[in-house]
PDB file of C-alpha atoms in Angstrom:
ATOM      1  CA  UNK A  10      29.957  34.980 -48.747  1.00  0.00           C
ATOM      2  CA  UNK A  11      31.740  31.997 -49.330  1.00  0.00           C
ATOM      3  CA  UNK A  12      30.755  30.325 -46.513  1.00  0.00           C
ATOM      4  CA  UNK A  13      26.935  30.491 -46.821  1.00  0.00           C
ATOM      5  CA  UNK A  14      27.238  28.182 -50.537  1.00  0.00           C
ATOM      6  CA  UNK A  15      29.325  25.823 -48.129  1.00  0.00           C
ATOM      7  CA  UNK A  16      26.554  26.031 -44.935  1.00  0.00           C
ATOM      8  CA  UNK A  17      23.439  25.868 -47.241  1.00  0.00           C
ATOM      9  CA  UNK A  18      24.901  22.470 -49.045  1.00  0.00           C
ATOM     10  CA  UNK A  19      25.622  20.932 -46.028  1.00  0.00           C
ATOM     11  CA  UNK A  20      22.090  21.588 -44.631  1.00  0.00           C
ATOM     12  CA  UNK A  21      20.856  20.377 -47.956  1.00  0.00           C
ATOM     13  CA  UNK A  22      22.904  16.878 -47.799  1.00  0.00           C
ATOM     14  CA  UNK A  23      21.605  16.462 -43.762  1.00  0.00           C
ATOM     15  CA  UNK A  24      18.238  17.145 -44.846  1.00  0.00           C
ATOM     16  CA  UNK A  25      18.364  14.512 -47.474  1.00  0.00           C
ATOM     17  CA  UNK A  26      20.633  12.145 -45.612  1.00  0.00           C
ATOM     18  CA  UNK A  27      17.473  12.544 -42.737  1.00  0.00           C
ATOM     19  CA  UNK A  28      14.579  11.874 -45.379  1.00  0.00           C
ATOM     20  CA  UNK A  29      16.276   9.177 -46.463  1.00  0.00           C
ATOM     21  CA  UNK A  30      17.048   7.680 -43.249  1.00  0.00           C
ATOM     22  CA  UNK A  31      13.431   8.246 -42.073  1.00  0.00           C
ATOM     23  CA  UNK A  32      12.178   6.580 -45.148  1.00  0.00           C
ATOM     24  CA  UNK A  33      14.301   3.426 -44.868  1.00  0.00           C
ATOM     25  CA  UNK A  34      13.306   3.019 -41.092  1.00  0.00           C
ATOM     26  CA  UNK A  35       9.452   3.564 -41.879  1.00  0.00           C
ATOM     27  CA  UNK A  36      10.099   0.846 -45.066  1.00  0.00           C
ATOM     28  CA  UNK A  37      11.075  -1.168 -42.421  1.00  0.00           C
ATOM     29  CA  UNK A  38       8.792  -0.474 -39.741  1.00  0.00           C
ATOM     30  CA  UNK A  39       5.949  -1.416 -42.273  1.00  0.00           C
ATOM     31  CA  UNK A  40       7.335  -4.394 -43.430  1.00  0.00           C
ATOM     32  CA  UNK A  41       7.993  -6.241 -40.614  1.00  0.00           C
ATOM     33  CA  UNK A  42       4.417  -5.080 -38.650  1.00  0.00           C
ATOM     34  CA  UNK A  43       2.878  -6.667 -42.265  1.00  0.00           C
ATOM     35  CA  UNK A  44       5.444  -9.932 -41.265  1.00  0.00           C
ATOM     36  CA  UNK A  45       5.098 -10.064 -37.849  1.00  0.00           C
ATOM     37  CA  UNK A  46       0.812  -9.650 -38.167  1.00  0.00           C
ATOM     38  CA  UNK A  47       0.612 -12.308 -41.194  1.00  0.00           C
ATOM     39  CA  UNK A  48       2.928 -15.270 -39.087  1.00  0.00           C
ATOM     40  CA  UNK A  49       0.491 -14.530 -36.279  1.00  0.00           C
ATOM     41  CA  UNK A  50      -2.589 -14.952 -38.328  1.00  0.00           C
ATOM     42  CA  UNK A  51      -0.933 -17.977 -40.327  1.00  0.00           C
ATOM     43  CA  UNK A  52       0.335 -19.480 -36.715  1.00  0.00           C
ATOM     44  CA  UNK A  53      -3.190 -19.027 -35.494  1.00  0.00           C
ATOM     45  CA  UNK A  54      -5.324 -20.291 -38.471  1.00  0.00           C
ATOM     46  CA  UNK A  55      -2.464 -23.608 -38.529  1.00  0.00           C
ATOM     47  CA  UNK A  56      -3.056 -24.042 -34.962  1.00  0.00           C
ATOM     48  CA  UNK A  57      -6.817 -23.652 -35.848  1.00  0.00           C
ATOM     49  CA  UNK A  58      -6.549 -26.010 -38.414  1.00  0.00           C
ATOM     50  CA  UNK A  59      -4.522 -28.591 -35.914  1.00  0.00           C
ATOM     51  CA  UNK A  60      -7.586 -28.523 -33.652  1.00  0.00           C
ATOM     52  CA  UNK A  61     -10.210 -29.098 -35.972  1.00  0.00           C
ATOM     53  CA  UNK A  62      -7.802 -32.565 -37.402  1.00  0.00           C
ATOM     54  CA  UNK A  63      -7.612 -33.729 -33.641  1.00  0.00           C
ATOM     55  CA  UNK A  64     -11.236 -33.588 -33.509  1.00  0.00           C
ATOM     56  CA  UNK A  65     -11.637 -31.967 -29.542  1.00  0.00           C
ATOM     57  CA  UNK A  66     -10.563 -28.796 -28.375  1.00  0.00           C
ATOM     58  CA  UNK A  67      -9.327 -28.794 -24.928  1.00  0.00           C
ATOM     59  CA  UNK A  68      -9.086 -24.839 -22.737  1.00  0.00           C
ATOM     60  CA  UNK A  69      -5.440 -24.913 -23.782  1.00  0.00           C
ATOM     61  CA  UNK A  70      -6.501 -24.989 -27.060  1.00  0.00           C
ATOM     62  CA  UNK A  71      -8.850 -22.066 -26.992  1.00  0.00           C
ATOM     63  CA  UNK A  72      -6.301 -20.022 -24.265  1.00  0.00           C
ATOM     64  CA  UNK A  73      -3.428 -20.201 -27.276  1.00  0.00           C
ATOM     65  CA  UNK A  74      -6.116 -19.102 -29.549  1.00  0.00           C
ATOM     66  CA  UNK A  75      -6.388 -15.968 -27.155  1.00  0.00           C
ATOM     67  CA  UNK A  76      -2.826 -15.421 -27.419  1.00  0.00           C
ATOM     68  CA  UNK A  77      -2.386 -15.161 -30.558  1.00  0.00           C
ATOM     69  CA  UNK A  78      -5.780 -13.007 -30.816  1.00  0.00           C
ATOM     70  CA  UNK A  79      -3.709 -10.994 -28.174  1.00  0.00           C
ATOM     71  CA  UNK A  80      -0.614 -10.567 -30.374  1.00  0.00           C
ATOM     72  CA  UNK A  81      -2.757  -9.408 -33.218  1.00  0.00           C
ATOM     73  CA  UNK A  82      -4.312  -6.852 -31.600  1.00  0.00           C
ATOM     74  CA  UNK A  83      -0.904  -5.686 -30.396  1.00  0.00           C
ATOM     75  CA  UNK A  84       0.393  -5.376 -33.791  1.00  0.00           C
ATOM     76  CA  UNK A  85      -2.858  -3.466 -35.225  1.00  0.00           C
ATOM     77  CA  UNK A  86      -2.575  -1.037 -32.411  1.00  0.00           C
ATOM     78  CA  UNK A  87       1.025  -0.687 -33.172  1.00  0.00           C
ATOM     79  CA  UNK A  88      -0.173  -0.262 -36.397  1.00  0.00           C
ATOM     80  CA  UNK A  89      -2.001   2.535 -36.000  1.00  0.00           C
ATOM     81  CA  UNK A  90      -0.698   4.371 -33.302  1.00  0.00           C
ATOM     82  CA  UNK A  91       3.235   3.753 -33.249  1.00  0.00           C
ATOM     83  CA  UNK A  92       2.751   3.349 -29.425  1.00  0.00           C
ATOM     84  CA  UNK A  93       3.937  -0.285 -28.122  1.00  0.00           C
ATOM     85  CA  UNK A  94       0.993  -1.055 -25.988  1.00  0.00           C
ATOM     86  CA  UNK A  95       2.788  -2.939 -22.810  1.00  0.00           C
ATOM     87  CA  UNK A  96      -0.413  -3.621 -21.181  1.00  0.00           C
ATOM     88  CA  UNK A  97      -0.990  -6.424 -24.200  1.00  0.00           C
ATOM     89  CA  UNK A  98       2.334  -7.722 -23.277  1.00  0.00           C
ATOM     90  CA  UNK A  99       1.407  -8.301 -20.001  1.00  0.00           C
ATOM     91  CA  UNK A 100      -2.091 -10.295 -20.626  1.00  0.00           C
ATOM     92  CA  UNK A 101       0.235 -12.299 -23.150  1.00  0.00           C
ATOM     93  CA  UNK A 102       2.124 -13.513 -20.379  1.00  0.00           C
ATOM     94  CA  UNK A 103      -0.872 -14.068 -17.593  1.00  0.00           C
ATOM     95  CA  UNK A 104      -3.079 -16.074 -20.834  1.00  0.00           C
ATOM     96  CA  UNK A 105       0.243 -18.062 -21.397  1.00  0.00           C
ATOM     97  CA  UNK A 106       0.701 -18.872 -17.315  1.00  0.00           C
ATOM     98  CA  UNK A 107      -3.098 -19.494 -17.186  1.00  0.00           C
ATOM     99  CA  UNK A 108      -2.298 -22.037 -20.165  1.00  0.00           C
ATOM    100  CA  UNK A 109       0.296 -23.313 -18.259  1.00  0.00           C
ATOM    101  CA  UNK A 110      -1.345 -23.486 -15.106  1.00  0.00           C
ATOM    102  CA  UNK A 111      -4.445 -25.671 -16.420  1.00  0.00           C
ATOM    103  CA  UNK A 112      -1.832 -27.656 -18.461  1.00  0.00           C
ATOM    104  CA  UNK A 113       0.025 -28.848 -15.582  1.00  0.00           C
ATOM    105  CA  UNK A 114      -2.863 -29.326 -13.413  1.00  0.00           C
ATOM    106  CA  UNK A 115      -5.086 -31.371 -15.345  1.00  0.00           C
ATOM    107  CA  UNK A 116      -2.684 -33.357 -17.843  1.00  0.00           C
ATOM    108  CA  UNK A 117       0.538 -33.882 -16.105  1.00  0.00           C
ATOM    109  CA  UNK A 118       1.101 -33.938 -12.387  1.00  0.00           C
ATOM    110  CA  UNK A 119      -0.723 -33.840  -9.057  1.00  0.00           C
ATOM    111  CA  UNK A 120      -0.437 -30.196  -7.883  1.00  0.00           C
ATOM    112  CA  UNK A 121       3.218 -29.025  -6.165  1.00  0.00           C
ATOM    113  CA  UNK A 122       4.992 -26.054  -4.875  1.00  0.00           C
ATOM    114  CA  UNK A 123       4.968 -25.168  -9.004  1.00  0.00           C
ATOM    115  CA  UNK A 124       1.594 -23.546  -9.024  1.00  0.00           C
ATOM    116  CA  UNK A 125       1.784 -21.600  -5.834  1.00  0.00           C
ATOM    117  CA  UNK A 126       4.548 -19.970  -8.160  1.00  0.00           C
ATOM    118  CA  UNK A 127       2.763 -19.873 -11.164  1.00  0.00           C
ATOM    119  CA  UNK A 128      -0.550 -18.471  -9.472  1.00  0.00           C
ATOM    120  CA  UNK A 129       2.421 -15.877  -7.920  1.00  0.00           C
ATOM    121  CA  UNK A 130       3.225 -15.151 -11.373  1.00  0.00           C
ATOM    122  CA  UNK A 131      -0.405 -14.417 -12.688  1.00  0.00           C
ATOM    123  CA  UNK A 132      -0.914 -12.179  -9.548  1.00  0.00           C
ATOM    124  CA  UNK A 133       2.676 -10.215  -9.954  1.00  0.00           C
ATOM    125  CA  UNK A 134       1.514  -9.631 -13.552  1.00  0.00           C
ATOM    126  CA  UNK A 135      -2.073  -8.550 -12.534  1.00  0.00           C
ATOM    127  CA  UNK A 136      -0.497  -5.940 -10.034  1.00  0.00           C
ATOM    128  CA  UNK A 137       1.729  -4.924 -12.851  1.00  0.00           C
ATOM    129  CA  UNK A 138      -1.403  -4.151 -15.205  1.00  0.00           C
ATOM    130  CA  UNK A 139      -3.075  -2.318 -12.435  1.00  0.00           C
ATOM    131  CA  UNK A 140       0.239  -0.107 -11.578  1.00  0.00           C
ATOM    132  CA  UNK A 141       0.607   0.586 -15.601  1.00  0.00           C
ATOM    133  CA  UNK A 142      -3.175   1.626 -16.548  1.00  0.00           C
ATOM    134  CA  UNK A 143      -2.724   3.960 -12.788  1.00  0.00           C
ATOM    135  CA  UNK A 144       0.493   5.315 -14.191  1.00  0.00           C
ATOM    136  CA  UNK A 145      -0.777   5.941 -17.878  1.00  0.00           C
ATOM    137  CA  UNK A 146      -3.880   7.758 -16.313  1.00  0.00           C
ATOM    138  CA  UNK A 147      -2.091   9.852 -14.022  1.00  0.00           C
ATOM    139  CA  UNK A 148       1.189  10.824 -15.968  1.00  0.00           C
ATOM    140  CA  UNK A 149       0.108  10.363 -19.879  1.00  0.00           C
ATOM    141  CA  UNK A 150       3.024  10.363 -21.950  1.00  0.00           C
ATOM    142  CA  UNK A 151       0.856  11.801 -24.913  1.00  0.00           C
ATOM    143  CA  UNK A 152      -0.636  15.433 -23.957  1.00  0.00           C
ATOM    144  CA  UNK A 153      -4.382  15.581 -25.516  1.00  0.00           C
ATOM    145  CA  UNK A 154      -5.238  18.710 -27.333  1.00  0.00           C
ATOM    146  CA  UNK A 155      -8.867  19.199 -26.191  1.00  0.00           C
ATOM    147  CA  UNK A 156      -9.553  16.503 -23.476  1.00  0.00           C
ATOM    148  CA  UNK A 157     -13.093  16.829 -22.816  1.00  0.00           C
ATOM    149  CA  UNK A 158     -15.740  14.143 -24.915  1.00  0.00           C
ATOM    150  CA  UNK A 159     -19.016  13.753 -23.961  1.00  0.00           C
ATOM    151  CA  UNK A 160     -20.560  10.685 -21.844  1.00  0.00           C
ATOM    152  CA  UNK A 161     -23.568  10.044 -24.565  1.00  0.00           C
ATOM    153  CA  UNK A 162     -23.644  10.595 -28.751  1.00  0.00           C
ATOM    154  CA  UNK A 163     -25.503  13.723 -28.761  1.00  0.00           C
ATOM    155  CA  UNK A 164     -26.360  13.656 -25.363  1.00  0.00           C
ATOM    156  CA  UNK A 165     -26.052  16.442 -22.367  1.00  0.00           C
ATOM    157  CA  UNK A 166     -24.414  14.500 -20.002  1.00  0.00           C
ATOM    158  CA  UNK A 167     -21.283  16.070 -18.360  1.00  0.00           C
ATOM    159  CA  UNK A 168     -18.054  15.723 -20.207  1.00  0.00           C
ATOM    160  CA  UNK A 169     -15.388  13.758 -19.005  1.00  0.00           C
ATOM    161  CA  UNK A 170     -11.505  13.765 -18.492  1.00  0.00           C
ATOM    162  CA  UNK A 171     -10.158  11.671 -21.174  1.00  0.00           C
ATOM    163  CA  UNK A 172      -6.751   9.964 -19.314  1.00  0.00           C
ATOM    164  CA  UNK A 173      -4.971   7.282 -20.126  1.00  0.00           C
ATOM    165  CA  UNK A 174      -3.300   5.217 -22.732  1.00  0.00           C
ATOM    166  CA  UNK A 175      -3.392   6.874 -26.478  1.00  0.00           C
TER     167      UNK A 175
END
């Protein structure tokens, strides 16, 4: 009998100690999406901004502007579905060697050896998007509760498998 007084406080104190921790990592989780989304949008309306004072816009230019567009659409999907999406991360880094590549070919030197690895690098990274969307639509690491949706709104056209990325 004395033991159950003993057992229930100590489930009380872990459950507290757990709602606490969960709401100091959520507090945190929040904050720094609302951080990390408002420096991209300041970065990208500065950069903006930076343009418009120079008075041209050259393809590097408008290829950061997709980067950035790219890391705030990470962050809303984040956002909203707590899932990291890596296939963002990977058109990141082709749009930023694609902004390289156009950099170095038609401001700075003639082309060298240096592109046939940077167009390597844009190809390894397009391989790598095509191996994650097969893997996310063959093993889905979220199970969907009814996966059927139809083609058409309202129509009777046969209903698909929904795979893939959640």
């Amino acid at each position: 009998m004395k033991i159950n007084w003993a057992e229930n406080l100590r489930q009380n104190v872990h459950q507290l100690a757990e709602s606490l921790g969960n709401l100091f990592v959520e507090t945190f989780h929040y904050l720094a999406l609302f951080a990390i989304g408002a420096v991209t949008a300041w970065a990208a309306v500065m950069e903006f901004l930076q343009m418009i004072e120079a008075g041209h816009i050259k393809i590097d230019d408008i290829l950061l502007l997709f980067i950035y567009l790219e890391l705030g659409a990470m962050v809303g999907i984040y956002f909203k579905t707590n899932h990291m999406p890596v296939r963002f991360l990977i058109y990141v880094a082709i749009t930023a060697l694609t902004r390289l590549l156009i950099s170095n070919v038609s401001h700075h030197s003639p082309p060298d050896l240096g592109i046939i690895y940077l167009c390597g690098g844009i190809l390894l990274l397009a391989f790598a998007i095509l191996v994650v969307r097969y893997a996310s639509s063959q093993f889905p690491s979220v199970k969907i509760e009814h996966p059927h949706r139809k083609v058409g709104a309202g129509s009777s056209e046969h209903a698909e498998v929904e795979k893939g990325e959640i």
